[in-house]
Coordinates of C-alpha atoms in Angstrom, one line a residue:
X16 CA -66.1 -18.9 86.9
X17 CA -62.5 -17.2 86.1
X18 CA -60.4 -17.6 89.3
X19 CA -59.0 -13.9 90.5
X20 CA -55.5 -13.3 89.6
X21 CA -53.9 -11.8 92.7
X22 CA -52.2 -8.4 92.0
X23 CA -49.3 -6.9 93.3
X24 CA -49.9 -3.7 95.7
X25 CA -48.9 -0.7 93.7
X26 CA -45.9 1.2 95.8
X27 CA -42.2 1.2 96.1
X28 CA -42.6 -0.6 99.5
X29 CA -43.0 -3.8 98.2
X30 CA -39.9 -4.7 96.4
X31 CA -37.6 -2.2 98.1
X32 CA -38.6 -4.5 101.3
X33 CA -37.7 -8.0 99.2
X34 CA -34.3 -6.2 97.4
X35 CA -32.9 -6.1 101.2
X36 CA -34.2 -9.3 102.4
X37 CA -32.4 -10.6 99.6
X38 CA -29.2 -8.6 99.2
X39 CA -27.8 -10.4 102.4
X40 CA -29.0 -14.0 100.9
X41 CA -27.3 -13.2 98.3
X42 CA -23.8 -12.3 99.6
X43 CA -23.8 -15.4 101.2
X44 CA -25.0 -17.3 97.9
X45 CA -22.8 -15.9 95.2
X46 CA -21.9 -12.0 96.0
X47 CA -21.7 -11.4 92.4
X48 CA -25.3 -11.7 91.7
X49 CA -25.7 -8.7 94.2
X50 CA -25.3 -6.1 91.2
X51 CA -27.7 -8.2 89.6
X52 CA -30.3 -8.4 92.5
X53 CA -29.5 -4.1 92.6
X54 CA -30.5 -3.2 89.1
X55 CA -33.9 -5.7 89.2
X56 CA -34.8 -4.9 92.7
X57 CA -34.0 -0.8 91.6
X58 CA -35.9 -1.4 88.6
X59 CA -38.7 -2.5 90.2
X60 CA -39.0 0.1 93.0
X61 CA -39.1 2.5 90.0
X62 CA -42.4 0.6 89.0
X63 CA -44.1 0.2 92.1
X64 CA -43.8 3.6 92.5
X65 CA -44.7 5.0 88.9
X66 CA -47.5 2.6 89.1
X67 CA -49.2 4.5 92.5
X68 CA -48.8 7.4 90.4
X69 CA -45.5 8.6 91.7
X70 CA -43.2 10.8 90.1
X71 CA -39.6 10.4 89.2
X72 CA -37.4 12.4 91.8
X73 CA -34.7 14.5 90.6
X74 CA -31.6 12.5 91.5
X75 CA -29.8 14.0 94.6
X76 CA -26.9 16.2 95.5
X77 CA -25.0 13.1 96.4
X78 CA -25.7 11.3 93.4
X79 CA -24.9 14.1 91.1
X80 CA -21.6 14.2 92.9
X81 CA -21.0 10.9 92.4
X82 CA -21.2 11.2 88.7
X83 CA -18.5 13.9 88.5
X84 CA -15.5 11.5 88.8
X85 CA -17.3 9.2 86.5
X86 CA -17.4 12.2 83.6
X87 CA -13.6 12.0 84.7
X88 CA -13.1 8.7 84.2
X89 CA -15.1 9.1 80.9
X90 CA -12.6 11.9 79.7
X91 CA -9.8 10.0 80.3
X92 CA -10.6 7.3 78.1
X93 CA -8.8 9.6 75.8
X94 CA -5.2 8.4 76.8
X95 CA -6.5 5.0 79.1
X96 CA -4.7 2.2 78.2
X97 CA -7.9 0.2 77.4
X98 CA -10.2 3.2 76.1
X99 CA -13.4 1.2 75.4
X100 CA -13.3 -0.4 78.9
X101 CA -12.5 3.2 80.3
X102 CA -15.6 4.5 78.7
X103 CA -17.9 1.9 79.3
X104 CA -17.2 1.7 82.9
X105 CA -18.1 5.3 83.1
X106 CA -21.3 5.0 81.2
X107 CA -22.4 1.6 83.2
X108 CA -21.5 3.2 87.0
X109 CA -22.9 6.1 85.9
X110 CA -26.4 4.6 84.9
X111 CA -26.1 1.9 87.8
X112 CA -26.0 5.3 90.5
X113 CA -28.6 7.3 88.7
X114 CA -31.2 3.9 88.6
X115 CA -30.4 4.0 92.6
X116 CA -30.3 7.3 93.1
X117 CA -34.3 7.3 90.9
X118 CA -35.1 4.2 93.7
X119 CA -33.9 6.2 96.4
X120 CA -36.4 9.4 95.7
X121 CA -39.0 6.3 95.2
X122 CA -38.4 4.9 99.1
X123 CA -38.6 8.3 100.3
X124 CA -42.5 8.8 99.5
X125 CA -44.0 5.4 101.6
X126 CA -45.8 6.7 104.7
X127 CA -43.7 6.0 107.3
X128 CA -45.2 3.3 108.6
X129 CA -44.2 1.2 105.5
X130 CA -40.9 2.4 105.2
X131 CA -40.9 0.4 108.7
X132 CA -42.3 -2.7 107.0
X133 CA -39.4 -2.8 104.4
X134 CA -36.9 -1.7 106.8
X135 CA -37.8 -5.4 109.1
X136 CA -37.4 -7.3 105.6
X137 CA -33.7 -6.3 105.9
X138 CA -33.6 -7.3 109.4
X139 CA -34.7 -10.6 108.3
X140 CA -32.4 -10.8 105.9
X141 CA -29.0 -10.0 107.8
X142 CA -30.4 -12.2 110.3
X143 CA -31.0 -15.1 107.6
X144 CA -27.9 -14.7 106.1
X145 CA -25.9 -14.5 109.6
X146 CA -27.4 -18.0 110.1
X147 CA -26.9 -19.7 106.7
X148 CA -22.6 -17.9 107.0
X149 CA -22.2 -19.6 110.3
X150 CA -23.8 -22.7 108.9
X151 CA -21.7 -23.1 106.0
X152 CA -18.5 -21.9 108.2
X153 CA -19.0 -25.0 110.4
X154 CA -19.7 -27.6 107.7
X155 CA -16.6 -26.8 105.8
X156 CA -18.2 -24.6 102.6
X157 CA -20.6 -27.4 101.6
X158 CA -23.5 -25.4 101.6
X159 CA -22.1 -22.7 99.2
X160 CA -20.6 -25.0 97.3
X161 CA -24.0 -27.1 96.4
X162 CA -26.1 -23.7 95.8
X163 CA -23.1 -23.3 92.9
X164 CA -23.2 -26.9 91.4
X165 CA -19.9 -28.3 92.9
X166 CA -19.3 -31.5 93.7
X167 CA -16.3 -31.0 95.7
X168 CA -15.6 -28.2 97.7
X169 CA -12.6 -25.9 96.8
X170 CA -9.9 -24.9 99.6
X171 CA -10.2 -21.2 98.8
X172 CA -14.3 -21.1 98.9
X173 CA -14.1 -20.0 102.5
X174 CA -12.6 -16.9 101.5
X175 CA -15.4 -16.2 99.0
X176 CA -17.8 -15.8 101.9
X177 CA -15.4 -12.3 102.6
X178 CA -18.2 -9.6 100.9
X179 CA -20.9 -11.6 102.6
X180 CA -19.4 -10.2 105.8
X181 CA -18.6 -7.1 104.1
X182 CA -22.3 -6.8 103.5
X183 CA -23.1 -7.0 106.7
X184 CA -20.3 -4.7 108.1
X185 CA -21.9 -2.3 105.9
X186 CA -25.6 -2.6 106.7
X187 CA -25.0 -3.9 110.4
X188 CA -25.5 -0.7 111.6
X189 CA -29.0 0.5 111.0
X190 CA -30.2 -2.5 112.6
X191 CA -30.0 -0.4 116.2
X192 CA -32.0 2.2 114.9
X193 CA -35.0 0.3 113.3
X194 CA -38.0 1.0 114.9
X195 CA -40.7 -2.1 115.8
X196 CA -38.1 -4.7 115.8
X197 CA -37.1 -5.5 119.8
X198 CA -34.1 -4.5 121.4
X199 CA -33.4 -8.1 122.4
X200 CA -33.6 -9.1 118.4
X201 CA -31.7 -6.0 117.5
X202 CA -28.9 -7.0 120.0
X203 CA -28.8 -10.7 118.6
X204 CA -28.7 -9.2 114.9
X205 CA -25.6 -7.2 116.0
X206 CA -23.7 -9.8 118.5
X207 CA -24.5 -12.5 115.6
X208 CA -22.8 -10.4 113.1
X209 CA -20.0 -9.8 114.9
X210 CA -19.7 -13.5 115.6
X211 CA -20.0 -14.0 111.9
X212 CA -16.8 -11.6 110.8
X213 CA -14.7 -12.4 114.1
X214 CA -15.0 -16.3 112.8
X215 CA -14.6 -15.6 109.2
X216 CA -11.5 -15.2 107.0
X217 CA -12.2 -11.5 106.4
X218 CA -9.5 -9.2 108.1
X219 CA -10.7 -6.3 107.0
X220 CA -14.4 -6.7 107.5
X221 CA -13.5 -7.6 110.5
X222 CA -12.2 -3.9 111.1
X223 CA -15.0 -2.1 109.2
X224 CA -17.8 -3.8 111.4
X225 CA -16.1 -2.5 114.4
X226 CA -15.7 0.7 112.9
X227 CA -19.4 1.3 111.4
X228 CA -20.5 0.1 115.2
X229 CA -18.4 2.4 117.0
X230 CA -19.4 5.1 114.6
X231 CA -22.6 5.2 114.9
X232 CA -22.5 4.3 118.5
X233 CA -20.4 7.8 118.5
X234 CA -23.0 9.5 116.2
X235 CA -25.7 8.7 118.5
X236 CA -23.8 10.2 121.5
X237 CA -22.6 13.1 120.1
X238 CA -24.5 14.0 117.0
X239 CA -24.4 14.7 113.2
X240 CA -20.9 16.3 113.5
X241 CA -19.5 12.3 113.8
X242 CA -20.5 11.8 110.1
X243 CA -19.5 14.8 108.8
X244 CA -16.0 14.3 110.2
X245 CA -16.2 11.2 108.6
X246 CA -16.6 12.4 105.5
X247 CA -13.7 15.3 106.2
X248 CA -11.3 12.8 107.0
X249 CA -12.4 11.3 104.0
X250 CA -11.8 13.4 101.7
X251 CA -8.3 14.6 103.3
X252 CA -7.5 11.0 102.9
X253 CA -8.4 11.2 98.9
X254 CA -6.6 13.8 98.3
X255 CA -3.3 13.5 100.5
X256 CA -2.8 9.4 100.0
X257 CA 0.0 9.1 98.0
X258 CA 1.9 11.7 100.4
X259 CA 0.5 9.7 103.5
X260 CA 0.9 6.4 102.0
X261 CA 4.3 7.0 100.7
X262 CA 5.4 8.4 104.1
X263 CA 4.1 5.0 106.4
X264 CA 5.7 2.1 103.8
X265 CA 9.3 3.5 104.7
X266 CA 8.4 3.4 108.7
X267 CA 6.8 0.1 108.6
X268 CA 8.6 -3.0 110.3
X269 CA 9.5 -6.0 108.3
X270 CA 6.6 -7.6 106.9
X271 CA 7.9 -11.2 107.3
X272 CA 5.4 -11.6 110.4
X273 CA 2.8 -10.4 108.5
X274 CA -0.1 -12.4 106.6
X275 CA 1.4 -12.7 103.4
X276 CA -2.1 -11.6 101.3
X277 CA -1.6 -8.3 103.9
X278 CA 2.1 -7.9 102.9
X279 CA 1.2 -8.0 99.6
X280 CA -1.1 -5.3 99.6
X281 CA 1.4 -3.3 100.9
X282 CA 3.5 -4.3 98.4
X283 CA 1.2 -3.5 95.7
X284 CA 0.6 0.2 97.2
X285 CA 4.6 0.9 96.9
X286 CA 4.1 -0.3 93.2
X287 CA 1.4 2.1 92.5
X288 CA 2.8 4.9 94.2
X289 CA 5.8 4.5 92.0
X290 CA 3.2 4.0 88.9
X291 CA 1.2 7.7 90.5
X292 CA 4.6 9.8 90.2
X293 CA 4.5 9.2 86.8
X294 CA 1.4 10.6 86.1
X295 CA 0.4 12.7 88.9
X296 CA -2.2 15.5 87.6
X297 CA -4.2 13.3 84.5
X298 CA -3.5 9.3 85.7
X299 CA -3.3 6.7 84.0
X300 CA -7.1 6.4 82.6
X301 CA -10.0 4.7 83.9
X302 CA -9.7 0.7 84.4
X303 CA -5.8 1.1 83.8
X304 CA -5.3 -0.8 87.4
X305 CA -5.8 -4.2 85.0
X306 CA -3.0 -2.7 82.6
X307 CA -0.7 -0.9 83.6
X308 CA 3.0 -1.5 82.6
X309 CA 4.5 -3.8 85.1
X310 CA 1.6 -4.9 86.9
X311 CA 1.8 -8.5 85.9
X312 CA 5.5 -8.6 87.0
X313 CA 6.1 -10.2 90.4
X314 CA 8.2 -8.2 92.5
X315 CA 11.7 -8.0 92.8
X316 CA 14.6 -9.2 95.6
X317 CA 15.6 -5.8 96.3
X318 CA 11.4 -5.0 96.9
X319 CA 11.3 -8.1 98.9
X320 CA 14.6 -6.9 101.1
X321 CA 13.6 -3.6 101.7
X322 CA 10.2 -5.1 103.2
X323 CA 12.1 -7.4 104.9
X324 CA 10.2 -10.3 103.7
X325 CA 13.5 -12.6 103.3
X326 CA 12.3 -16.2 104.6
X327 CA 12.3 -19.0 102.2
X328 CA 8.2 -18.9 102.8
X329 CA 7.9 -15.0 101.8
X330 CA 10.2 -15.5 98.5
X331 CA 7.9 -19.1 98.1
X332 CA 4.9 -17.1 98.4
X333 CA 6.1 -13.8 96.2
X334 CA 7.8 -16.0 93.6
X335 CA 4.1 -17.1 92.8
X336 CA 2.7 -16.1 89.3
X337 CA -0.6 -14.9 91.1
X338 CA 1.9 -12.6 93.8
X339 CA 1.8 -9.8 91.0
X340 CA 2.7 -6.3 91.4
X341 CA -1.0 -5.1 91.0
X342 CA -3.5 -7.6 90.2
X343 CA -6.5 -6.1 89.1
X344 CA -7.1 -3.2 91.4
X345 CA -5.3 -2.0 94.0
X346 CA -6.9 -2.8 97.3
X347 CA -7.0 1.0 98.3
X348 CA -9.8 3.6 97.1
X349 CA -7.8 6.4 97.3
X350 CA -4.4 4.8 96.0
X351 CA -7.0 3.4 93.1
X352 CA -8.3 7.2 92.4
X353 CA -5.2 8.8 92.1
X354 CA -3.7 5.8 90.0
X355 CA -6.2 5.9 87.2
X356 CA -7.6 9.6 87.4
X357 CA -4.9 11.6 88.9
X358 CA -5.4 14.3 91.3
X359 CA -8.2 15.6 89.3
X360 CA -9.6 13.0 90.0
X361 CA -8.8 12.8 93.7
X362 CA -10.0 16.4 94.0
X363 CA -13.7 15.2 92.5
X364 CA -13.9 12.1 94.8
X365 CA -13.2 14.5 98.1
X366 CA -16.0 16.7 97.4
X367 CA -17.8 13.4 96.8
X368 CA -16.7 12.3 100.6
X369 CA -17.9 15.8 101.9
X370 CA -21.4 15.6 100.4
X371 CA -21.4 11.6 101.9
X372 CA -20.6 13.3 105.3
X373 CA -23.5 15.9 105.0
X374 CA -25.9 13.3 103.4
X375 CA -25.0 10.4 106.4
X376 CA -25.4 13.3 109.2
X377 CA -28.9 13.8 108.0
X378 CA -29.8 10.3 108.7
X379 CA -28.6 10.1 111.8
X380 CA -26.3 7.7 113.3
X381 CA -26.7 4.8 111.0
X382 CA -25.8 6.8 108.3
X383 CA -22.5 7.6 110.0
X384 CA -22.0 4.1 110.9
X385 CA -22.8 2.8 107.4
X386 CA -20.5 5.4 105.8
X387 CA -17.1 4.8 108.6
X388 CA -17.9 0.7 107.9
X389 CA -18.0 1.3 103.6
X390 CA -15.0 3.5 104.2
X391 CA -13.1 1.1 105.9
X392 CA -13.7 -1.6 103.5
X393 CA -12.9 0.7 100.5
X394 CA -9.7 1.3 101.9
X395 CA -8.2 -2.2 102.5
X396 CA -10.1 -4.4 100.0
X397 CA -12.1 -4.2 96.9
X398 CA -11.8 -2.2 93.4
X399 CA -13.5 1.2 93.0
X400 CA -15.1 0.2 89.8
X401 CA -16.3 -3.7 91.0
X402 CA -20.4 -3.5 90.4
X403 CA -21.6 -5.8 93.2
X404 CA -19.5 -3.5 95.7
X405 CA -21.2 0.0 94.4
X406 CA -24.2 -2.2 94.1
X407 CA -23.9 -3.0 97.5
X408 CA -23.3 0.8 98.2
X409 CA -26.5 1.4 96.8
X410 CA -28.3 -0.7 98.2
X411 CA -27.1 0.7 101.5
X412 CA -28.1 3.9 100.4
X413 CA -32.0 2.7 99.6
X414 CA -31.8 1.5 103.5
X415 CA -30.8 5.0 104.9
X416 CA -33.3 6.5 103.4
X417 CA -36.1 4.1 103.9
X418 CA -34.2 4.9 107.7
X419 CA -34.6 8.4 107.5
X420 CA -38.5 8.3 105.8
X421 CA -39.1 5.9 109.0
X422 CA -38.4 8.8 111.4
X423 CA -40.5 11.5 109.2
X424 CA -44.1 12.6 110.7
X425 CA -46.7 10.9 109.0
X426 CA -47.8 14.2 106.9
X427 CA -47.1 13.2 103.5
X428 CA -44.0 15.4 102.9
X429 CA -41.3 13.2 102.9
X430 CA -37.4 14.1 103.1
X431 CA -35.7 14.3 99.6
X432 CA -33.3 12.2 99.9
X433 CA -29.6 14.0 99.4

């Protein structure tokens, strides 16, 4: 007699509830893989739901926001420094948002009632992933480093474990809005993660899991006008940061107290403001960060004087050959944006930041939360164009709206998701 094969449960619940039980594992593991982890998990919400016989959704206003500075950034391949890579980012962010933006329309359809069920997988995963951080934390990296095959462990591995604890600043804050998970293992979830990034090498986690608390904290006091503030100052912030970063460097004190890796992000914002004036309208071209002229040059005695970083540590530390003038990216959204696309550019990614405002305020206060803690990291660490991050954006975004289909009557009309 044949032995029954089980089957998987048609639905998008299913796997959207293991892609965020997993994304935290993940960020913890190797955060790379999370852009991985995205597109399969994406992928197979898209089948889950296509197999229950749902339909594709039209992709949101959001999302179709989001793509306008990507056709930007696709245009200026024309006069990017490295056209092919220009393009190809473009064409890759742009298909990575629209798979997450067809996953998102597919989490919004689940009676509510499972949109709880996948929404506890990711309670079990930031809770998971909290433990396993603090774990590895207290025995030195060892755990990391045997999940990644090495025999010894590295003295900078315990600054890889910085996106694991920018994961949870960002998704740390629809964990006081879940509904069936208890207040006592909501308030462990949240005290645990903020345990995690206050013990961690990660400064500016550190800052975005305060901020995403406060905000939604603030959101649920005073209502959807927190988020949509949010996403004003936002996009004031796009498009008037090389005037308000070029007006704080000058009135900063010396650096030399400063931790050097923070005084040399301030260094490499002078750079690129320098690099902006150049090309202020058009930019430099998509990926141009990684190329521009000068940007493997370390900087300079007179850049060092006017910073005040004079000590025989700070020139040590700046005379490095990794100390370059901009490696990679810039550690600034904004100063990134108007770098490589210009002001057109900048213009595109503030109306992207007022239709995150309006989209976050129609969540409610996690969506605020989420969207002050992603801002706050985007501003003081990682590249616009670095696919776990927008992965890990995304992912966010399949959480709110799972969030949001949670609260929904149980009628079978389900909120689009925007």
């Amino acid at each position: 007699m044949p032995i029954p094969r089980p089957s998987i449960p048609p639905g998008a619940a299913l796997p959207a509830g293991i892609l965020l039980l997993a994304v935290p594992l993940v960020a913890v593991g190797q955060f790379r893989g999370i852009a991985l982890a995205a597109t399969i998990g994406f992928a197979a919400v898209l089948a889950g739901h296509l197999r229950a016989g749902g339909r594709l959704a039209r992709p949101g206003r959001t999302a179709l926001l989001a793509l306008l500075p990507l056709l930007w950034c696709l245009v200026s391949a024309a006069w990017a420094p490295a056209p092919a890579l220009a393009a190809t980012t473009a064409l890759v962010m742009g298909g990575f948002i629209l798979l997450g933006s067809l996953a998102c329309g597919a989490v919004s359809t689940p009676a509510p009632g499972e949109a709880d069920t996948i929404l506890r997988r990711l309670a079990w995963g930031l809770g998971i992933a909290i433990l396993l951080a603090l774990l590895d934390h207290l025995v030195g990296g060892a755990l990391r480093a045997g999940i990644r095959g090495m025999r010894d462990v590295p003295g900078t591995l315990s600054f890889s474990l910085k996106p694991a604890v920018s994961t949870l600043a960002v998704l740390l804050p629809v964990v006081p809005f879940l509904r069936g998970i208890p207040r006592a293992a909501q308030a462990a979830l949240v005290l645990g993660g903020l345990l995690t990034a206050f013990l961690l090498p990660a400064e500016s986690a550190k800052i975005a899991i305060v901020a995403g608390l406060l905000a939604a904290g603030a959101a649920a006091w005073i209502g959807p006008r927190i988020a949509r503030a949010i996403g004003a100052v936002l996009a004031v912030g796009f498009l008037a940061a090389p005037v308000l970063v070029g007006a704080m460097l000058p009135r900063l004190p010396s650096l030399e107290t400063m931790q050097p890796s923070a005084a040399h992000r301030i260094l490499i914002w002078d750079f690129a403001l320098s690099r902006i004036a150049e090309r202020p309208v058009l930019g430099w071209g998509g990926e141009a960060a990684r190329t521009i002229p000068g940007g493997q040059d370390r900087f300079d005695a007179a850049t060092l004087d006017r910073y005040g970083l004079t000590s025989d540590f700070s020139r040590a530390w700046f005379g490095r050959k990794e100390a370059q003038r901009l490696p990679l990216h810039t550690h600034n959204a904004p100063i990134q944006v108007w770098l490589e696309l210009g002001g057109v550019g900048a213009a595109l990614v503030a109306l992207l930041m007022l239709g995150l405002g309006a989209a976050a305020a129609a969540v409610g206060p996690a969506g605020a939360g989420v969207l002050a803690a992603a801002a706050t990291v985007g501003m003081l660490s990682y590249g616009i164009w670095q696919e776990w991050w927008i992965g890990l954006l995304l992912v966010a975004a399949l959480a709110l709206t799972a969030l949001r289909r949670s609260a929904a009557p149980d009628s079978g009309a389900a909120p689009r998701p925007r």
